[in-house]
GROMACS .gro file of N, CA and C in nm:
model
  486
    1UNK      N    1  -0.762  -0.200   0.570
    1UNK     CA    2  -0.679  -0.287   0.490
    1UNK      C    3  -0.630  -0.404   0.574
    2UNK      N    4  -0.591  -0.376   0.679
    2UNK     CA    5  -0.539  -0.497   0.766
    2UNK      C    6  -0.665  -0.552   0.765
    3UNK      N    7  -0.810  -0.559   0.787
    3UNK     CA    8  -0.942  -0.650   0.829
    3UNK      C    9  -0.880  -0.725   0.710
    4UNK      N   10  -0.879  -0.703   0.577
    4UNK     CA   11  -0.832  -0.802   0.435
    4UNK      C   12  -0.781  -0.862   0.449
    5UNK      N   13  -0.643  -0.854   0.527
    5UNK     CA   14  -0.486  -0.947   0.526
    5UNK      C   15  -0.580  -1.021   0.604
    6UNK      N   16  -0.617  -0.978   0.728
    6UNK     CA   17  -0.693  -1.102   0.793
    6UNK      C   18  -0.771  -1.187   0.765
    7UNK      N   19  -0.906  -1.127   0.712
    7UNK     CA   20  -1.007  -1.217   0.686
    7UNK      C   21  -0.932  -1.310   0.573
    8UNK      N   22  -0.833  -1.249   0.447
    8UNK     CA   23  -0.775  -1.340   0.349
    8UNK      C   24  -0.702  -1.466   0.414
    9UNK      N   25  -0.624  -1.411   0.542
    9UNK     CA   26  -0.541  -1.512   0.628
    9UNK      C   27  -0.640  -1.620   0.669
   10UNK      N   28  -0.756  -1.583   0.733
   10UNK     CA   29  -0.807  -1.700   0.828
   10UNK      C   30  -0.808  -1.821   0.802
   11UNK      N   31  -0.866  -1.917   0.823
   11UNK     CA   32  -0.877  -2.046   0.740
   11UNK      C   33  -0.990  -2.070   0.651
   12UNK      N   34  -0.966  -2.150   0.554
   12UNK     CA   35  -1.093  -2.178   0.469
   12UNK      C   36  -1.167  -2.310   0.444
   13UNK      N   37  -1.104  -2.378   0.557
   13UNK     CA   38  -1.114  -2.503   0.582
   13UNK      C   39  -1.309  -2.533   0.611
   14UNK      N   40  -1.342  -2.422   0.653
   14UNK     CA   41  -1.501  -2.379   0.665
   14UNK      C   42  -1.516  -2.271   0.552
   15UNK      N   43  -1.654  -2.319   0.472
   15UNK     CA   44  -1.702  -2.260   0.402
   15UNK      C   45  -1.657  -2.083   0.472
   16UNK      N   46  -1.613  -2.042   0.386
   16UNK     CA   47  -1.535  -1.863   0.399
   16UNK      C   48  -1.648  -1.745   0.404
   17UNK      N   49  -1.676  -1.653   0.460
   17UNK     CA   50  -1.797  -1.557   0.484
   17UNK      C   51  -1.754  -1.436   0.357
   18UNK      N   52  -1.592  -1.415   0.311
   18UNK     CA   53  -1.595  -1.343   0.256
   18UNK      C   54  -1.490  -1.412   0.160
   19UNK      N   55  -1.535  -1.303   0.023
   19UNK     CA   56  -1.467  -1.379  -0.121
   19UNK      C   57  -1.346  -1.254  -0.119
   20UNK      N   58  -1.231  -1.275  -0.109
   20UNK     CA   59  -1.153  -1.162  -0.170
   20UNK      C   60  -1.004  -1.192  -0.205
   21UNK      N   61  -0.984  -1.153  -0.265
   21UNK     CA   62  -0.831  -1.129  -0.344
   21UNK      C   63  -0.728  -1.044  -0.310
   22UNK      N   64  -0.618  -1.102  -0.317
   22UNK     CA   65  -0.529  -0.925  -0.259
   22UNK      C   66  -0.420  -1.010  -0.377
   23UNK      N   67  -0.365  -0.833  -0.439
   23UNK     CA   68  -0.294  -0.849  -0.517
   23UNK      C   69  -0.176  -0.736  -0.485
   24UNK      N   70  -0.061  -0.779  -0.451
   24UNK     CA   71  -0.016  -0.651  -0.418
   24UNK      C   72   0.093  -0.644  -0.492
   25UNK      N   73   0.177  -0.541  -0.560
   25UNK     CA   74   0.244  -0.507  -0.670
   25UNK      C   75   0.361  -0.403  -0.655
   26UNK      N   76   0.481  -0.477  -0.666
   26UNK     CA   77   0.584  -0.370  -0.595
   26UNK      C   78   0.672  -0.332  -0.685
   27UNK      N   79   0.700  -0.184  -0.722
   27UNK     CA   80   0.770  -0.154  -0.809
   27UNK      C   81   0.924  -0.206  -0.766
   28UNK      N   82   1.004  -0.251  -0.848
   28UNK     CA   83   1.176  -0.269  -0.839
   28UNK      C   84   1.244  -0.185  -0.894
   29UNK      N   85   1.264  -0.084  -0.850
   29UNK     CA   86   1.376   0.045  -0.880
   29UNK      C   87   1.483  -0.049  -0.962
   30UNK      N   88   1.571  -0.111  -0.852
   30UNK     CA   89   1.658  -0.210  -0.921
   30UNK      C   90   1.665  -0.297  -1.056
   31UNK      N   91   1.541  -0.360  -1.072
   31UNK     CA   92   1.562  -0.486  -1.185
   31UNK      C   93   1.444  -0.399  -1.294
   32UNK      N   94   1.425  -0.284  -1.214
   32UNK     CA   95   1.301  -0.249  -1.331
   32UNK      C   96   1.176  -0.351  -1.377
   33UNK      N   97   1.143  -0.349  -1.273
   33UNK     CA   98   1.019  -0.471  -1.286
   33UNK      C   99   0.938  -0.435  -1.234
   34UNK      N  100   0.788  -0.468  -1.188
   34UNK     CA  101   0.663  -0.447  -1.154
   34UNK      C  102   0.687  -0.626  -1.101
   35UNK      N  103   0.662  -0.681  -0.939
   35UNK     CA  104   0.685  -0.796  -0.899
   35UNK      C  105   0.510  -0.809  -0.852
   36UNK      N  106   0.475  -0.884  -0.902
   36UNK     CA  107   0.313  -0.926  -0.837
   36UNK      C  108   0.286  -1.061  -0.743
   37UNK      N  109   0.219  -1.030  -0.609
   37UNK     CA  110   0.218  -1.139  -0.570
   37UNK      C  111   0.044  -1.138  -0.551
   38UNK      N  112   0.001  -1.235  -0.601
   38UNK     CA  113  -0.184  -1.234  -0.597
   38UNK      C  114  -0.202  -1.422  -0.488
   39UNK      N  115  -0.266  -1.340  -0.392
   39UNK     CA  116  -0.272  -1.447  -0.295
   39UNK      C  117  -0.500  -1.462  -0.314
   40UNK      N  118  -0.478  -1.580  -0.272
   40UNK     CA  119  -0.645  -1.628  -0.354
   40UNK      C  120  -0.745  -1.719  -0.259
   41UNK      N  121  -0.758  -1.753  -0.199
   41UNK     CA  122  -0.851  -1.894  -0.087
   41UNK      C  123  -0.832  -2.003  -0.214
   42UNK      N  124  -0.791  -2.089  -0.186
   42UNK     CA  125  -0.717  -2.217  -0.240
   42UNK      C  126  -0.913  -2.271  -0.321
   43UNK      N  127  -0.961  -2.266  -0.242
   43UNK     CA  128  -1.110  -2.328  -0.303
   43UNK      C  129  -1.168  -2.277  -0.352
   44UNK      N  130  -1.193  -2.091  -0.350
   44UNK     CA  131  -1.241  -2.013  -0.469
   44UNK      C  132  -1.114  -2.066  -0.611
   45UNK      N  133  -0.997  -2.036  -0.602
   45UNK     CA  134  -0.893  -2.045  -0.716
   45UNK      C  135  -0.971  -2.195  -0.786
   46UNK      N  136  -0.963  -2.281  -0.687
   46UNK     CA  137  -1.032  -2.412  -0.755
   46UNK      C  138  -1.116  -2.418  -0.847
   47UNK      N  139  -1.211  -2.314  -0.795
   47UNK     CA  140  -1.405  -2.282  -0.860
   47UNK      C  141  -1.391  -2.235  -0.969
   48UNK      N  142  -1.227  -2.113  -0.986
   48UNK     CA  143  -1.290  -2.043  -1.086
   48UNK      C  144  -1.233  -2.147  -1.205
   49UNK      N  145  -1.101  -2.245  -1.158
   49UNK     CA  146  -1.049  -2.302  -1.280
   49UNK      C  147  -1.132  -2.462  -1.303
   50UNK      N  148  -1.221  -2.439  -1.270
   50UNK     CA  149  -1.331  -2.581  -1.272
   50UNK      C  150  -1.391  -2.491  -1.358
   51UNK      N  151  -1.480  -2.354  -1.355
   51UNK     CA  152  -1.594  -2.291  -1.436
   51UNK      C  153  -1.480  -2.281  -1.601
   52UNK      N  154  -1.317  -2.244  -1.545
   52UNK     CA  155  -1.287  -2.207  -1.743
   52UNK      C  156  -1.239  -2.324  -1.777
   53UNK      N  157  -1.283  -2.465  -1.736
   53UNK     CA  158  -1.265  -2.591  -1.820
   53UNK      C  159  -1.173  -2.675  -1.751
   54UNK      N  160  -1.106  -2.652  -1.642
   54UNK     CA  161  -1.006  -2.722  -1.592
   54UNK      C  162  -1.007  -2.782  -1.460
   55UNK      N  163  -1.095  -2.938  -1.486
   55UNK     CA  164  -1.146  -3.060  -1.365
   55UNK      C  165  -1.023  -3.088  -1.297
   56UNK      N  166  -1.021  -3.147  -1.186
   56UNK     CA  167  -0.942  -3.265  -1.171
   56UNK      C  168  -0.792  -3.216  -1.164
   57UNK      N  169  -0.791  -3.095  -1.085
   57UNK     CA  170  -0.651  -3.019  -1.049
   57UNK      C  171  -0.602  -3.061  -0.984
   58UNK      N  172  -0.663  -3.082  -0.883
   58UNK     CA  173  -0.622  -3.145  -0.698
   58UNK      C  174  -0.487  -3.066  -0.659
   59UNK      N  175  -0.533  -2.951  -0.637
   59UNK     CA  176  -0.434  -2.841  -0.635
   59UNK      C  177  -0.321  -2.860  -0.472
   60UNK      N  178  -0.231  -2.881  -0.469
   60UNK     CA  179  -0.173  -2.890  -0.324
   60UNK      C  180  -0.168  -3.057  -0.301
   61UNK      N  181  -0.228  -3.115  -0.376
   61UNK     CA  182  -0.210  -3.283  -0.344
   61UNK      C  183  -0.109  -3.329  -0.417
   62UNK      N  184  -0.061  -3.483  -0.381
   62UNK     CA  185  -0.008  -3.555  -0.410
   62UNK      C  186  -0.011  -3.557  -0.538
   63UNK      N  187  -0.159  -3.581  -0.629
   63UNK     CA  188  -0.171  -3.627  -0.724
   63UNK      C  189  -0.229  -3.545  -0.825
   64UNK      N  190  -0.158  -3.370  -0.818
   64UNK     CA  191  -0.196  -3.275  -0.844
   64UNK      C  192  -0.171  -3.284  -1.012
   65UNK      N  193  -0.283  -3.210  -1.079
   65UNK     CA  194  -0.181  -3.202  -1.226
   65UNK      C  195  -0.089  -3.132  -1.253
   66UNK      N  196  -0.015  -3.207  -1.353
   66UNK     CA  197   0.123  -3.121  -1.358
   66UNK      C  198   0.124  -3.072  -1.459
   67UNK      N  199  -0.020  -3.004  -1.476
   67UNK     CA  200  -0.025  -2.863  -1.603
   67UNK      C  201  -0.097  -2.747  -1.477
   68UNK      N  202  -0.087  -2.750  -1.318
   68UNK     CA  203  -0.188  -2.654  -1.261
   68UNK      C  204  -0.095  -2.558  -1.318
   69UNK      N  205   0.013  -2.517  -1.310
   69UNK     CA  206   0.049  -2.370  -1.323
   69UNK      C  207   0.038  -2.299  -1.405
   70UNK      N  208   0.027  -2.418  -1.515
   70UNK     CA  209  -0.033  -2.337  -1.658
   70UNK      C  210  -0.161  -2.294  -1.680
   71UNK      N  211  -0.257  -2.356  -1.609
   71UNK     CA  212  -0.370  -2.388  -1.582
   71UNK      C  213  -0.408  -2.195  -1.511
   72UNK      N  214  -0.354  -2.215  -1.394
   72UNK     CA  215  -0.347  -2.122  -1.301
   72UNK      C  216  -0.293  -1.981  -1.382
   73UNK      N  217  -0.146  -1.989  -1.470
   73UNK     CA  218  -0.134  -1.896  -1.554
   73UNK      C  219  -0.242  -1.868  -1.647
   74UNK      N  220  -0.303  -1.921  -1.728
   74UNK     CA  221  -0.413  -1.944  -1.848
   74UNK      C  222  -0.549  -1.829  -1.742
   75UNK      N  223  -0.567  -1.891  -1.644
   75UNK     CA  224  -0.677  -1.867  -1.584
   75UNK      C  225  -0.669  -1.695  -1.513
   76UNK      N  226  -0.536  -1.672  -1.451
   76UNK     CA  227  -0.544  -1.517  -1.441
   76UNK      C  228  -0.500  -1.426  -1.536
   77UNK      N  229  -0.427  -1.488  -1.617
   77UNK     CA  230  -0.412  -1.400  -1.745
   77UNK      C  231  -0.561  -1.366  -1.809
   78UNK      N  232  -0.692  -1.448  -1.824
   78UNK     CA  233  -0.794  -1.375  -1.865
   78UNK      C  234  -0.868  -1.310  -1.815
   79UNK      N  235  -0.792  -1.285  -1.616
   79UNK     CA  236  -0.887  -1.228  -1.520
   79UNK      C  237  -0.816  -1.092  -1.496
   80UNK      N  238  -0.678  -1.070  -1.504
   80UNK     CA  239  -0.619  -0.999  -1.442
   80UNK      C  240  -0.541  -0.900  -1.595
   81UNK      N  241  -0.571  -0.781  -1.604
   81UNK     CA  242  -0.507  -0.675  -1.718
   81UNK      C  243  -0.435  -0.580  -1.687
   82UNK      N  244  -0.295  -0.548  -1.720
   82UNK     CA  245  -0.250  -0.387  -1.680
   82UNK      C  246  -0.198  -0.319  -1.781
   83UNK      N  247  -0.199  -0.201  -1.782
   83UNK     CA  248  -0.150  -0.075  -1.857
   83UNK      C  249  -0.027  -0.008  -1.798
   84UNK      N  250   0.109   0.031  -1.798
   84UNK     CA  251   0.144   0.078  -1.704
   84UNK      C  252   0.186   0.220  -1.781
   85UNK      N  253   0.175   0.275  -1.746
   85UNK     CA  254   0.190   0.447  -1.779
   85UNK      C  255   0.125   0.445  -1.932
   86UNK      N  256  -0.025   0.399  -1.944
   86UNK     CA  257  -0.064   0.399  -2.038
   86UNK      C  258  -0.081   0.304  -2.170
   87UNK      N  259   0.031   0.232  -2.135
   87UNK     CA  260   0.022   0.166  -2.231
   87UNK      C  261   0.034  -0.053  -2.224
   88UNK      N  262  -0.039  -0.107  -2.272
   88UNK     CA  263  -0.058  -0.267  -2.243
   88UNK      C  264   0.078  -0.318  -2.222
   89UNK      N  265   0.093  -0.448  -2.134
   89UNK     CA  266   0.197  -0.488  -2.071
   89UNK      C  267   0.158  -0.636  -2.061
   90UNK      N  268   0.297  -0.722  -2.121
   90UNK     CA  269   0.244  -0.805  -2.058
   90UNK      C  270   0.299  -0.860  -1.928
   91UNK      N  271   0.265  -1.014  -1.871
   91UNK     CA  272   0.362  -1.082  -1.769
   91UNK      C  273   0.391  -1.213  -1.737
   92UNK      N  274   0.453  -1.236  -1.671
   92UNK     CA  275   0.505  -1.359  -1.697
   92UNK      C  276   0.483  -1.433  -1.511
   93UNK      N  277   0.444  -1.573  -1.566
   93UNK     CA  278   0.411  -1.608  -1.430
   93UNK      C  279   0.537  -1.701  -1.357
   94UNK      N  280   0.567  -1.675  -1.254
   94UNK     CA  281   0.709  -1.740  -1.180
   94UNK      C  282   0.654  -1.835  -1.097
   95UNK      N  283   0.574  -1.803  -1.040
   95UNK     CA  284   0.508  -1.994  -0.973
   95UNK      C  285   0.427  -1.961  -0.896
   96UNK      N  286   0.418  -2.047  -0.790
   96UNK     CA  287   0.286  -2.065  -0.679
   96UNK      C  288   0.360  -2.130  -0.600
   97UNK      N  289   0.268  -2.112  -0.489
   97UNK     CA  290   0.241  -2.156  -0.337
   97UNK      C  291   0.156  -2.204  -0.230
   98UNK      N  292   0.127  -2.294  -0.177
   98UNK     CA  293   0.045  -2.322  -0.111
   98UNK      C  294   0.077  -2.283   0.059
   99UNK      N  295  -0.025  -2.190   0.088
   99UNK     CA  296  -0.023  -2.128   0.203
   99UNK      C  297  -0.132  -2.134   0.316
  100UNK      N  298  -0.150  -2.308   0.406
  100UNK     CA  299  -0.250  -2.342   0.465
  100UNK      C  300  -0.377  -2.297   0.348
  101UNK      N  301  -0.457  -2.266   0.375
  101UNK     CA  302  -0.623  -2.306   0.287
  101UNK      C  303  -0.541  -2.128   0.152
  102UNK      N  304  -0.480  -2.122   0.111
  102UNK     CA  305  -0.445  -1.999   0.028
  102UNK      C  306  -0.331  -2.018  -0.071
  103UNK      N  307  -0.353  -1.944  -0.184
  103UNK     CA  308  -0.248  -2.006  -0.288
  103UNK      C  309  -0.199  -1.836  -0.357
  104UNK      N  310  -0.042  -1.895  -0.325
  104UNK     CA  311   0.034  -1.723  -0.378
  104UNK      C  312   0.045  -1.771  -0.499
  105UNK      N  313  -0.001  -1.679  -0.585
  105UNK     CA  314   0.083  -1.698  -0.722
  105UNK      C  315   0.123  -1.578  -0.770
  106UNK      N  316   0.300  -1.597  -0.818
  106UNK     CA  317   0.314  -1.489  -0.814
  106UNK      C  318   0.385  -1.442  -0.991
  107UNK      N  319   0.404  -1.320  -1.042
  107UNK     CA  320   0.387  -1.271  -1.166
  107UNK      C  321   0.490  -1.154  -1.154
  108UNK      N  322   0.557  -1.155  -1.285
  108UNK     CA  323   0.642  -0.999  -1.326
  108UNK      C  324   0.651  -0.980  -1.496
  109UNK      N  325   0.611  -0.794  -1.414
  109UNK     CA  326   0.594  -0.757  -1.551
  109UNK      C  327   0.768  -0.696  -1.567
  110UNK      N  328   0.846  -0.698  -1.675
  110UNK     CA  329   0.949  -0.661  -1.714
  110UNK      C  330   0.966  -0.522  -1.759
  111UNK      N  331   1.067  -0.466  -1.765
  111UNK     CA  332   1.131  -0.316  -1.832
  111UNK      C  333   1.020  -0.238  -1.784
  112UNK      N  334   1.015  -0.179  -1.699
  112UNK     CA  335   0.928  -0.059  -1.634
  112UNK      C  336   1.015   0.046  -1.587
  113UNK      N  337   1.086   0.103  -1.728
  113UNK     CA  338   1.171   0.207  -1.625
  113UNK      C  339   1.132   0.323  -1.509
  114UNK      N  340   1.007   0.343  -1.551
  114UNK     CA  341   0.942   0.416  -1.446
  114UNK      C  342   0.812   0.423  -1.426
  115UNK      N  343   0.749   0.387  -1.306
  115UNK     CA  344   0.616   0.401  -1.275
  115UNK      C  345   0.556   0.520  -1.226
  116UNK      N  346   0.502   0.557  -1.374
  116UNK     CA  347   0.397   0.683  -1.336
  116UNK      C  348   0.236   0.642  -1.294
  117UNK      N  349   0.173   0.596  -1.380
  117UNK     CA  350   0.034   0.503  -1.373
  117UNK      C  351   0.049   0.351  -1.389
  118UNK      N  352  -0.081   0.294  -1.373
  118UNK     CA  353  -0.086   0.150  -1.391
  118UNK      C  354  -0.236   0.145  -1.322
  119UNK      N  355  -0.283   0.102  -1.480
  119UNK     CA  356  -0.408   0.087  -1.483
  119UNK      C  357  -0.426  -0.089  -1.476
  120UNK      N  358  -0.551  -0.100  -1.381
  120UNK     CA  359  -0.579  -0.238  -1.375
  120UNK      C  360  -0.732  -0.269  -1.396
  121UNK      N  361  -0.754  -0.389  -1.458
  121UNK     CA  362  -0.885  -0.475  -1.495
  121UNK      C  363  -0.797  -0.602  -1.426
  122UNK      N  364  -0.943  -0.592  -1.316
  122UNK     CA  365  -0.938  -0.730  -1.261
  122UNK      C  366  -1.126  -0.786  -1.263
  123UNK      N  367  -1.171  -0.901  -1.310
  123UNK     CA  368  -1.244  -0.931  -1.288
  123UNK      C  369  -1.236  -1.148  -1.235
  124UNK      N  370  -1.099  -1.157  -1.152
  124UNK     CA  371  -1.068  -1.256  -1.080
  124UNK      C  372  -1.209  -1.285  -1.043
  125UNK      N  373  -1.247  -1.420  -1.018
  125UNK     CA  374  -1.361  -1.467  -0.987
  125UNK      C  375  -1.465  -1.432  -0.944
  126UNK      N  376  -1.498  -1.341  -1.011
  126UNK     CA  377  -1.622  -1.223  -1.004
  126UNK      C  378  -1.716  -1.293  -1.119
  127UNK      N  379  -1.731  -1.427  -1.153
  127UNK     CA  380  -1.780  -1.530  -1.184
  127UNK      C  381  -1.814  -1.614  -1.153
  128UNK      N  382  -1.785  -1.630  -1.041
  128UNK     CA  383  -1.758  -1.745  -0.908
  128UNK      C  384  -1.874  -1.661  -0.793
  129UNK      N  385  -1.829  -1.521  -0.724
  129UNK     CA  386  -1.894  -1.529  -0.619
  129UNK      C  387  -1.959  -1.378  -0.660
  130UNK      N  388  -2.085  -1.357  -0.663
  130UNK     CA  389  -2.145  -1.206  -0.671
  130UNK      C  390  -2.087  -1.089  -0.598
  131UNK      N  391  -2.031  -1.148  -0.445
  131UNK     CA  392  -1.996  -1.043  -0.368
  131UNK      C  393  -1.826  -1.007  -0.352
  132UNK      N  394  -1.705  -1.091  -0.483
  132UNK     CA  395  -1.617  -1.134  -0.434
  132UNK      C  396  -1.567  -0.967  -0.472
  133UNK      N  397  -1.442  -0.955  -0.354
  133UNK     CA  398  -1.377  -0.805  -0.398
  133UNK      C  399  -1.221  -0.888  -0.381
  134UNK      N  400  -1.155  -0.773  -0.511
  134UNK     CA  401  -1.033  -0.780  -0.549
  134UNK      C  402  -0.939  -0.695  -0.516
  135UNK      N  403  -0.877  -0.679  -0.399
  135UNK     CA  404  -0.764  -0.553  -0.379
  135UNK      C  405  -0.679  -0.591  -0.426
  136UNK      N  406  -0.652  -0.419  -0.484
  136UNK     CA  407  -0.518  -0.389  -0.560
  136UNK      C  408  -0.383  -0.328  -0.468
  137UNK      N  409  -0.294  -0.357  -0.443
  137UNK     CA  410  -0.211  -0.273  -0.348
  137UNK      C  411  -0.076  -0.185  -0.457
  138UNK      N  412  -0.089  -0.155  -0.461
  138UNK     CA  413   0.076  -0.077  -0.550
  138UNK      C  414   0.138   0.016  -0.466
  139UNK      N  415   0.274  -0.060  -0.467
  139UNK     CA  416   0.419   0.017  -0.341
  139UNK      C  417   0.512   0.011  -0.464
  140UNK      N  418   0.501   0.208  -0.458
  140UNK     CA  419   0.645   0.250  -0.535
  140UNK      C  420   0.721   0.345  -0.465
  141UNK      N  421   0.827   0.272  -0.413
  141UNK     CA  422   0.959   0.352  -0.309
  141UNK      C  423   0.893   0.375  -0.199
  142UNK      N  424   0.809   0.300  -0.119
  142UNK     CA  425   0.705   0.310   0.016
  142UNK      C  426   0.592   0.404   0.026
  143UNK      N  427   0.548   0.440  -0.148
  143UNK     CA  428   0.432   0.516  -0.124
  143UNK      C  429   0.308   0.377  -0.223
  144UNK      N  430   0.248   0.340  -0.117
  144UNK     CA  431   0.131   0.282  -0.103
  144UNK      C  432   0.008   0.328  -0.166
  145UNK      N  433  -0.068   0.290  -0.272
  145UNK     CA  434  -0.178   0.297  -0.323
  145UNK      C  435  -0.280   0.181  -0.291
  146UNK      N  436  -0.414   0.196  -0.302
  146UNK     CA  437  -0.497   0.088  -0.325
  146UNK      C  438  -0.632   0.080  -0.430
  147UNK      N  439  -0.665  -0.014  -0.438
  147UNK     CA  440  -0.793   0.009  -0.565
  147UNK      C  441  -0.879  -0.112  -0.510
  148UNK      N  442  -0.957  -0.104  -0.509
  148UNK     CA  443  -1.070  -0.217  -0.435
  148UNK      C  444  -1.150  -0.242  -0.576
  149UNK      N  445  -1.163  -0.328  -0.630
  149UNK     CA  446  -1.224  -0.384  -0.716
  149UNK      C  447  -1.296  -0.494  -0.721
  150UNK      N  448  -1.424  -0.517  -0.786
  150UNK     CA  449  -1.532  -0.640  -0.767
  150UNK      C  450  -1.612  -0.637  -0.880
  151UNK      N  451  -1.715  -0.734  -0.850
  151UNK     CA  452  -1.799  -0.753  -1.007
  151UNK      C  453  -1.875  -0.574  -1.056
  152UNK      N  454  -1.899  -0.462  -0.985
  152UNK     CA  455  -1.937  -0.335  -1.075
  152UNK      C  456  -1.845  -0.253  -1.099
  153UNK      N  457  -1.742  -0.304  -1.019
  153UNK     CA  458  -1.648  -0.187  -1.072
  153UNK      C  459  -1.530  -0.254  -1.083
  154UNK      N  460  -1.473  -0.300  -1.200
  154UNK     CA  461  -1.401  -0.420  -1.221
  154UNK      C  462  -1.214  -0.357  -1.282
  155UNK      N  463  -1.228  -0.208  -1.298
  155UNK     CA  464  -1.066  -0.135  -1.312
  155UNK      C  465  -1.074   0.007  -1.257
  156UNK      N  466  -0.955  -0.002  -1.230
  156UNK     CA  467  -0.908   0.154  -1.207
  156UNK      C  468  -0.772   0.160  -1.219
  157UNK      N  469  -0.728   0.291  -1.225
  157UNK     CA  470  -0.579   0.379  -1.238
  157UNK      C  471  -0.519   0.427  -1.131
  158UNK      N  472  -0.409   0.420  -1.130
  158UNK     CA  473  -0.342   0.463  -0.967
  158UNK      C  474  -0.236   0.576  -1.008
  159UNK      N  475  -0.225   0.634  -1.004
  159UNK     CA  476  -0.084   0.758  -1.011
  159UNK      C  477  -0.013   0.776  -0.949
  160UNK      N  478   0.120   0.756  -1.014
  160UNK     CA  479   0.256   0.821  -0.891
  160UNK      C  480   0.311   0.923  -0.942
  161UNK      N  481   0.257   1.010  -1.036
  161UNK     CA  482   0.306   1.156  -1.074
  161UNK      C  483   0.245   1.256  -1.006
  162UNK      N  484   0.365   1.330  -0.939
  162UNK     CA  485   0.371   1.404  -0.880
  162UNK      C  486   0.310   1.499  -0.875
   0.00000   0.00000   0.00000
């Protein structure tokens, strides 16, 4: 898991050797929320919102549009699905970030009084690159799950019942 944080960290300023996603998802005891932060390579995020219709972003510039976030919301809402203890959820997107060649964008799902499961469909730009993989991370009260997901195997379920 750390090779991920890394290779996701490096720069992408050179064409990137590997396509991947990290999405990591932390339950809030407190506010009862599910907090998502999905970090992306700034130039895949580009590719995939050029392929669902949306030119001329210039994401991180000066003269960026000032519909990307909607853009960016629009675009992982049809990539990214969860279930949480069974049943559909939706979420709401709180913003973005530009992080050298990488873009956080981050998401919460509301009223989760308790996380038993949470099923995910991700097929994030698994349109874009044949080989791209999508990690899933889920931390509830410091117990750590993961789900590695890509274009054949595009969901899975994680359990925190005991």
């Amino acid at each position: 898991m750390v090779l991920l944080f890394f290779v996701l960290s490096a720069s992408a300023s050179l064409a990137h050797p590997y396509y991947v996603s990290i999405c990591q998802i932390e339950y809030n005891r407190e506010t009862h929320a599910l907090e998502i932060s999905l970090k992306v390579f700034a130039d895949d995020l580009l590719l995939g919102l050029e392929k669902a219709g949306h030119k001329e972003v210039f994401l991180g510039e000066e003269r960026e549009n000032p519909n990307t976030d909607s853009h960016i919301n629009e675009y992982v809402h049809s990539k990214l699905k969860f279930e949480v203890n069974g049943n559909p959820v939706e979420y709401k997107f709180i913003g973005k970030e530009l992080e050298d060649d990488v873009v956080w964008s981050y998401f919460e799902i509301s009223n989760v009084e308790e996380l038993k499961t949470i099923d995910v469909q991700c097929t994030l730009l698994t349109e874009i690159h044949e080989t791209q993989s999508n990690v899933i991370q889920v931390d509830k009260d410091k117990n750590i799950k993961n789900l590695l997901l890509g274009r054949r195997k595009t969901s899975g379920v994680l359990s925190f019942e005991d």
